[in-house]
JSON list of C-alpha atoms in Angstrom, two decimals:
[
{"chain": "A", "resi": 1, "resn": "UNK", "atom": "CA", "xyz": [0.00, 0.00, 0.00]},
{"chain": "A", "resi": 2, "resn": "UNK", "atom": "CA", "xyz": [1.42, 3.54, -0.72]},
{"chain": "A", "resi": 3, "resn": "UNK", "atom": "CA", "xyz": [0.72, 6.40, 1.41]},
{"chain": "A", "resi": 4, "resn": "UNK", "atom": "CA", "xyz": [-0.36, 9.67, -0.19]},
{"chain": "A", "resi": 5, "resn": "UNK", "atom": "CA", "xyz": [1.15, 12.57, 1.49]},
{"chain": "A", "resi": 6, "resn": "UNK", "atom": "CA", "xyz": [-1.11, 15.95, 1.53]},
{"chain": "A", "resi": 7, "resn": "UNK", "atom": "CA", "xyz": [-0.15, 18.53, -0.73]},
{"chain": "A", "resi": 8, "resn": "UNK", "atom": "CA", "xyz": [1.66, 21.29, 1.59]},
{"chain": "A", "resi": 9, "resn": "UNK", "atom": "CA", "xyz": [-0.68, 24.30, 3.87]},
{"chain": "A", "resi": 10, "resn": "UNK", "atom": "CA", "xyz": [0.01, 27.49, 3.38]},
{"chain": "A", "resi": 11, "resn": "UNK", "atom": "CA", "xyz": [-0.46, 29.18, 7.13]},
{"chain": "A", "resi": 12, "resn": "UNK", "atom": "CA", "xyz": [-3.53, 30.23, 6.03]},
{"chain": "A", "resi": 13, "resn": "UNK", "atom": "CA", "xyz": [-4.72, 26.48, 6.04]},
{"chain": "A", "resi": 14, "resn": "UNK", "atom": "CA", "xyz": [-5.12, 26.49, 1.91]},
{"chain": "A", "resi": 15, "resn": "UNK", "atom": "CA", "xyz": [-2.91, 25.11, -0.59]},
{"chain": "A", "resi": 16, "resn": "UNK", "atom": "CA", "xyz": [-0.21, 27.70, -2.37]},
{"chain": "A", "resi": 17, "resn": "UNK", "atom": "CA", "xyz": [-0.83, 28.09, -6.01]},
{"chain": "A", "resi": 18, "resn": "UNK", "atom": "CA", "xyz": [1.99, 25.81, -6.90]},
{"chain": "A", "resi": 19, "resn": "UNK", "atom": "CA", "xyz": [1.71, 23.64, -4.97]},
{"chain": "A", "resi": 20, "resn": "UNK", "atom": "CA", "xyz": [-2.16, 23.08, -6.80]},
{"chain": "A", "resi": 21, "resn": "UNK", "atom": "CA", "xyz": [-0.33, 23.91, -10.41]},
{"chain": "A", "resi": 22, "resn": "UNK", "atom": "CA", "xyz": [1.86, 20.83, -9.45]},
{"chain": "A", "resi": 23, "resn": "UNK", "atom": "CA", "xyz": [-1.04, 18.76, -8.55]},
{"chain": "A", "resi": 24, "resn": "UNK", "atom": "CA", "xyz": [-2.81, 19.68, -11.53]},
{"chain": "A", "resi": 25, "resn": "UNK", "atom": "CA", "xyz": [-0.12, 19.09, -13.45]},
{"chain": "A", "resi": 26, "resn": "UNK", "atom": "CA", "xyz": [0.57, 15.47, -12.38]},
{"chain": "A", "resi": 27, "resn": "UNK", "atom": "CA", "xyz": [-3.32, 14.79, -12.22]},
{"chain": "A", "resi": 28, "resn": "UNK", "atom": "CA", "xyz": [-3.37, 15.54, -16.70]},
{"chain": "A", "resi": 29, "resn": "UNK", "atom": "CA", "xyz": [-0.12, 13.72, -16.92]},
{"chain": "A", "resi": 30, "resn": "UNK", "atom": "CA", "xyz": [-1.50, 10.45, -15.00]},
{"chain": "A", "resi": 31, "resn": "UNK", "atom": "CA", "xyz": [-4.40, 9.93, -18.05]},
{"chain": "A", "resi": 32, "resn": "UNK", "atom": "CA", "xyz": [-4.44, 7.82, -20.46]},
{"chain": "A", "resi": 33, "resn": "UNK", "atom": "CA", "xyz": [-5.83, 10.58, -23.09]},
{"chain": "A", "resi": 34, "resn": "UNK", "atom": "CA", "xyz": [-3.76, 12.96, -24.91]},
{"chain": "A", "resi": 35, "resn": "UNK", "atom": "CA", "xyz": [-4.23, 16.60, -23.09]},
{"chain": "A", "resi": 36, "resn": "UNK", "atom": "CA", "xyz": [-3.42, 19.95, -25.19]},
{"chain": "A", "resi": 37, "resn": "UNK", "atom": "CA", "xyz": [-4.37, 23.09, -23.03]},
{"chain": "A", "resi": 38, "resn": "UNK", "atom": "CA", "xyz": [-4.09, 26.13, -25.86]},
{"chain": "A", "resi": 39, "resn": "UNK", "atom": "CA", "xyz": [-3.67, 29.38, -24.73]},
{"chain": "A", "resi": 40, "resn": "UNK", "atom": "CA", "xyz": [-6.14, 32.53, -26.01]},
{"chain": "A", "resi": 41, "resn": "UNK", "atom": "CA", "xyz": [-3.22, 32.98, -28.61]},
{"chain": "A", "resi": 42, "resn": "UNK", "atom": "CA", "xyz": [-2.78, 29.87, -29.58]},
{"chain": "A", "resi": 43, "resn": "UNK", "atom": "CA", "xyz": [0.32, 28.81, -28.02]},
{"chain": "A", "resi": 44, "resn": "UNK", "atom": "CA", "xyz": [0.53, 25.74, -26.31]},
{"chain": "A", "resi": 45, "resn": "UNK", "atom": "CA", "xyz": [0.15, 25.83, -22.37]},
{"chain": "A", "resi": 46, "resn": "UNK", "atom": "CA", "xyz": [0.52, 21.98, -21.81]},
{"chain": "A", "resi": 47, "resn": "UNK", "atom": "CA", "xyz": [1.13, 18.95, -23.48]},
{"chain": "A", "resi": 48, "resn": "UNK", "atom": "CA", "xyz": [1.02, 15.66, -21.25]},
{"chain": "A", "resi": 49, "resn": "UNK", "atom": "CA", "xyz": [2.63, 12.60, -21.65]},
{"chain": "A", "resi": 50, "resn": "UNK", "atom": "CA", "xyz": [-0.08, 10.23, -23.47]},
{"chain": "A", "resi": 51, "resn": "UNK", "atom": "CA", "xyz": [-0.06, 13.30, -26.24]},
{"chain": "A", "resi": 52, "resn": "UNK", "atom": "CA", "xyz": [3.27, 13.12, -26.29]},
{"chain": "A", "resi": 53, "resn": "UNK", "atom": "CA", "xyz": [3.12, 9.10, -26.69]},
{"chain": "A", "resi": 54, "resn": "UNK", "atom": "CA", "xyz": [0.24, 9.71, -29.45]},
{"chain": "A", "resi": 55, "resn": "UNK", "atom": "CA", "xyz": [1.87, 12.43, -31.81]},
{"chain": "A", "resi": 56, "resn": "UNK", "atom": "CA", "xyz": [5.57, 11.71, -30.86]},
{"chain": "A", "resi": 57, "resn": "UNK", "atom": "CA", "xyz": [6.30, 15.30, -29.85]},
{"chain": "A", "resi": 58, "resn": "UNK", "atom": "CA", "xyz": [7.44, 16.28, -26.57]},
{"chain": "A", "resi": 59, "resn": "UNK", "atom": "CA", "xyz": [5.86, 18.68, -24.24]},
{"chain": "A", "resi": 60, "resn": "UNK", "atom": "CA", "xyz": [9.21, 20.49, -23.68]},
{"chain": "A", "resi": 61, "resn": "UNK", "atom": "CA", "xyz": [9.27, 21.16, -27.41]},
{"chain": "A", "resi": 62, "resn": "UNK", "atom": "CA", "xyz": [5.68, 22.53, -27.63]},
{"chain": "A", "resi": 63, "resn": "UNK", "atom": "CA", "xyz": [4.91, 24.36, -24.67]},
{"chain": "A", "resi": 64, "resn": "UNK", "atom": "CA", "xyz": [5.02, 28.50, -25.13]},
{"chain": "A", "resi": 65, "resn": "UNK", "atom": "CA", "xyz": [4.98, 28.00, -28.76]},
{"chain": "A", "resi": 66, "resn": "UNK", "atom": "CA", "xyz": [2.57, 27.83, -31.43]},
{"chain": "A", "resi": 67, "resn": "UNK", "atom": "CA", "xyz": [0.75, 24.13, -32.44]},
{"chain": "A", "resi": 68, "resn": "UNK", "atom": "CA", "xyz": [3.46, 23.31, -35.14]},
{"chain": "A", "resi": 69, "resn": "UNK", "atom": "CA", "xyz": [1.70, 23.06, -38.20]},
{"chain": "A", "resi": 70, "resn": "UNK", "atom": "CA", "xyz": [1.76, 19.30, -38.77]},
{"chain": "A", "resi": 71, "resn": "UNK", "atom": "CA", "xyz": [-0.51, 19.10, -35.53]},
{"chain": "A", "resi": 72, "resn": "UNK", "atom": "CA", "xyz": [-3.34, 22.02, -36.63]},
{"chain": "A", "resi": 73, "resn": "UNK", "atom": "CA", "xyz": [-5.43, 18.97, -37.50]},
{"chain": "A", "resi": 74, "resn": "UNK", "atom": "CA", "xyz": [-5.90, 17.87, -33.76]},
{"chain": "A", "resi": 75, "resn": "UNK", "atom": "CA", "xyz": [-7.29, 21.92, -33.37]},
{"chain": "A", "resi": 76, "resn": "UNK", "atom": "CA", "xyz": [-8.54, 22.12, -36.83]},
{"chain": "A", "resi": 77, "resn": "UNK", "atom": "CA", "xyz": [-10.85, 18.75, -36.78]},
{"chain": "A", "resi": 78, "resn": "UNK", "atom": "CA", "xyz": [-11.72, 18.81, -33.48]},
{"chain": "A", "resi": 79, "resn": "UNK", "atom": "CA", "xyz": [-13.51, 22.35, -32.89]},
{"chain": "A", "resi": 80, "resn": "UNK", "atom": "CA", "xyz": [-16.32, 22.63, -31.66]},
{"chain": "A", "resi": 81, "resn": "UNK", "atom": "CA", "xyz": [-19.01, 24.49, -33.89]},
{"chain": "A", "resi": 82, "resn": "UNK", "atom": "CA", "xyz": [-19.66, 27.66, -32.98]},
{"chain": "A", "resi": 83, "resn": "UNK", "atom": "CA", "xyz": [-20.06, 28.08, -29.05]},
{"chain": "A", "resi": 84, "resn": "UNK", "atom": "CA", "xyz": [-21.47, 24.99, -28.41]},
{"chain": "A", "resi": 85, "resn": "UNK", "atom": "CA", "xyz": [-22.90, 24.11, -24.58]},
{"chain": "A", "resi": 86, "resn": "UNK", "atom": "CA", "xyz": [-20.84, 22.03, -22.45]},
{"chain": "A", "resi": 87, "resn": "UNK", "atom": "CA", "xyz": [-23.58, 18.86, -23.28]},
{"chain": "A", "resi": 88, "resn": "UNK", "atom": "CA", "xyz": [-22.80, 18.81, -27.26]},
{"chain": "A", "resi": 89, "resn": "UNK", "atom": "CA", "xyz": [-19.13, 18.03, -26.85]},
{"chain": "A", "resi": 90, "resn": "UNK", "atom": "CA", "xyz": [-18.47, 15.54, -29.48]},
{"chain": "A", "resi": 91, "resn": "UNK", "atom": "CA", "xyz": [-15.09, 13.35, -30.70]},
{"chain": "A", "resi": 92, "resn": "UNK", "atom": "CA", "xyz": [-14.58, 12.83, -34.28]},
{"chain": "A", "resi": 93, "resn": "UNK", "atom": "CA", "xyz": [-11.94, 11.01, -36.33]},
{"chain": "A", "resi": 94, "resn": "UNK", "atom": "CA", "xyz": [-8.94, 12.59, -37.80]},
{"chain": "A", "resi": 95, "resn": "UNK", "atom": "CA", "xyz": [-5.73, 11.88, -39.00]},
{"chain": "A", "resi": 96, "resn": "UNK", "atom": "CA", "xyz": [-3.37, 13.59, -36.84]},
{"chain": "A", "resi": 97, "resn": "UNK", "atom": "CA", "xyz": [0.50, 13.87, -38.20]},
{"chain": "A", "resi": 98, "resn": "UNK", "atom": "CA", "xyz": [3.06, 11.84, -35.91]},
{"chain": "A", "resi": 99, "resn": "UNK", "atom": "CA", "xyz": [6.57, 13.55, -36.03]},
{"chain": "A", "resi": 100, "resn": "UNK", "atom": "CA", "xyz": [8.31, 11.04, -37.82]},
{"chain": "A", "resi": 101, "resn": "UNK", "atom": "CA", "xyz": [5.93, 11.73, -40.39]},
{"chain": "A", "resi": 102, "resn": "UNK", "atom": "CA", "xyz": [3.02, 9.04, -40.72]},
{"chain": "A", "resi": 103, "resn": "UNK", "atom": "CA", "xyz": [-0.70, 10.05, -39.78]},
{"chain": "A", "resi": 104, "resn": "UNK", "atom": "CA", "xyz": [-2.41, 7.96, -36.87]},
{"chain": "A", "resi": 105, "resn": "UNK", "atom": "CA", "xyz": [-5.68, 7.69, -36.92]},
{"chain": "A", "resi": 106, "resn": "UNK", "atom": "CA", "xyz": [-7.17, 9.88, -33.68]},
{"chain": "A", "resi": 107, "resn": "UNK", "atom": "CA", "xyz": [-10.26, 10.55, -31.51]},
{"chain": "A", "resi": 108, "resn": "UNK", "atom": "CA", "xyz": [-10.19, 13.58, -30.28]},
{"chain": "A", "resi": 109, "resn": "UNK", "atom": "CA", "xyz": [-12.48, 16.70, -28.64]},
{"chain": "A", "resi": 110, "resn": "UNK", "atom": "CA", "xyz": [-11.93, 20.14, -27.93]},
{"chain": "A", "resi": 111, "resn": "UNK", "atom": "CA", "xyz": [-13.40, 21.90, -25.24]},
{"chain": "A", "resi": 112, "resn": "UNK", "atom": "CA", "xyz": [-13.60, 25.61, -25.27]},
{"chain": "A", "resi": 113, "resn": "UNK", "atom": "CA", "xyz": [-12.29, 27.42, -21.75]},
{"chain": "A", "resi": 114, "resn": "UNK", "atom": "CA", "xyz": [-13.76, 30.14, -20.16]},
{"chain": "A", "resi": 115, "resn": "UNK", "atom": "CA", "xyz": [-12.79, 32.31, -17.33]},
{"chain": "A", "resi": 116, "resn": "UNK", "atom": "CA", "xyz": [-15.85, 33.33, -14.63]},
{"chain": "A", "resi": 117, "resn": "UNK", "atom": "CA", "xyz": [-17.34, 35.62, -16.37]},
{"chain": "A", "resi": 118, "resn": "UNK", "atom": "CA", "xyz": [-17.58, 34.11, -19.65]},
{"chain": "A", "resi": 119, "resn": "UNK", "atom": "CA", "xyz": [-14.75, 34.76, -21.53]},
{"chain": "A", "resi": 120, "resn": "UNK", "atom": "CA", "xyz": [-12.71, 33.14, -23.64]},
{"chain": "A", "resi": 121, "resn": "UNK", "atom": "CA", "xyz": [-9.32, 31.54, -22.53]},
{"chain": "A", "resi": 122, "resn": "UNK", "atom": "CA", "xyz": [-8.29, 28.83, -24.66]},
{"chain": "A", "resi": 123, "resn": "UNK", "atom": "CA", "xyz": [-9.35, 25.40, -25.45]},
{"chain": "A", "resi": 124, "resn": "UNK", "atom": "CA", "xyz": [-8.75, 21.68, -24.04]},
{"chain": "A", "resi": 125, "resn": "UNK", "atom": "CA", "xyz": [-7.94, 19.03, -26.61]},
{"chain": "A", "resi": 126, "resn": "UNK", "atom": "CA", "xyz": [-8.42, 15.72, -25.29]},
{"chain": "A", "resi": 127, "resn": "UNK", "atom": "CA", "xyz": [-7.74, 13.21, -28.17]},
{"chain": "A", "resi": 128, "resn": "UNK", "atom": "CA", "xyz": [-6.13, 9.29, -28.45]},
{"chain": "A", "resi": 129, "resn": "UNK", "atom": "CA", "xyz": [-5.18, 6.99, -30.60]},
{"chain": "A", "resi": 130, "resn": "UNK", "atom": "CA", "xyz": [-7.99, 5.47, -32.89]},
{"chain": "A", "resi": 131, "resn": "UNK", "atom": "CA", "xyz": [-5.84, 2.64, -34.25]},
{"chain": "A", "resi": 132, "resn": "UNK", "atom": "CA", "xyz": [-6.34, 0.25, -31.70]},
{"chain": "A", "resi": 133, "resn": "UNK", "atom": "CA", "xyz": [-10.61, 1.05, -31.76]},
{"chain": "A", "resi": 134, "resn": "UNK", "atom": "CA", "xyz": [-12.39, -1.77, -32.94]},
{"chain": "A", "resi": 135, "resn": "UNK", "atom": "CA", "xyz": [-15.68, 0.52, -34.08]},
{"chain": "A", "resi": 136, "resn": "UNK", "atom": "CA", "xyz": [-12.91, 1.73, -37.23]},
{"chain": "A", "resi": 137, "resn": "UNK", "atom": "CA", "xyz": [-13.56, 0.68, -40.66]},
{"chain": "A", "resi": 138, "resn": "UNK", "atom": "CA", "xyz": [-10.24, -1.35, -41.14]},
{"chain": "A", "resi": 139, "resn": "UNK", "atom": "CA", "xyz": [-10.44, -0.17, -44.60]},
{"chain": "A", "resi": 140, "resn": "UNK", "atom": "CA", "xyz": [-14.04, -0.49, -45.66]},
{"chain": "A", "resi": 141, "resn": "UNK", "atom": "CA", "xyz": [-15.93, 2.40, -47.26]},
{"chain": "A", "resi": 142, "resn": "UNK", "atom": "CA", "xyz": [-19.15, 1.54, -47.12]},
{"chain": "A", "resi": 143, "resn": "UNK", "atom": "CA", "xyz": [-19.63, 2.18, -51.03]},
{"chain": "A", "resi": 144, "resn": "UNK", "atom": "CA", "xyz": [-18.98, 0.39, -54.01]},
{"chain": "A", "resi": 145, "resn": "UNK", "atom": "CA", "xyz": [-19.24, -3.71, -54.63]},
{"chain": "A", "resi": 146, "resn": "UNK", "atom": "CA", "xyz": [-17.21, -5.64, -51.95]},
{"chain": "A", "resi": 147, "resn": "UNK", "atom": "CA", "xyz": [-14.14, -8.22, -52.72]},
{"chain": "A", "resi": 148, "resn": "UNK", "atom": "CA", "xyz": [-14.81, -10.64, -55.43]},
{"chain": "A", "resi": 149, "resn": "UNK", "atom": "CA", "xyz": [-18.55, -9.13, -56.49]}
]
């Protein structure tokens, strides 16, 4: 059995700011779904480890910087249509670009982030690797005659 030590009191009794971004921190990193936070300029705030696993770029590469290009399709194919409520969050399919160059096949959401009073301040991408799904395709269309018609 481990024992889980409490995160550090302030004097106050609460829990300082860093010690809740570490928490926070290790709390994304423990999940088994890729986790982009994207700033309200587009750079990238944090990039856990199962993203990093999924797309084959590291976090320390990505984080204060732009999405690189070859990953706009995890943003790009996963956006929500315009505003919608927190209830009509849906994944869809893309292909997102790995960085040594091949496209793996990806669920993935975005969530829009809003401060109190409404505003925004970036997005959530929460996406994973579709290869291993067994609702995919595996190559059929759904059109045209089959093998040997």
């Amino acid at each position: 059995m481990k024992l889980v030590r409490p995160a550090p009191m302030k004097k106050d009794g609460g829990t300082s700011m860093a010690d809740r971004t570490e928490l926070l921190e290790a709390a994304l990193d423990s999940l088994p779904e890729g986790i982009a936070l994207i700033g309200g300029e587009g750079e990238v705030v944090f990039w856990n480890r199962a993203a990093e696993a999924v797309t084959g770029h590291a976090g320390l590469d990505l984080v204060g910087r732009a999405m690189p290009e070859t990953l706009k399709a995890l943003l790009e194919g996963s956006a929500p249509e315009p505003d919608p409520g927190p209830q009509q969050v849906r994944g869809c399919l893309i292909q997102a670009r790995h960085k040594l160059g091949h496209d793996v096949p990806t669920m993935a959401r975005t969530l829009v982030l809003r401060d109190g009073l409404g505003g925004h301040i970036g997005r959530a991408v929460v996406f994973h690797s579709a290869e291993s799904l067994e609702a995919l395709p595996h190559g059929e269309t759904g059109e045209g005659d089959g093998i040997g018609a």
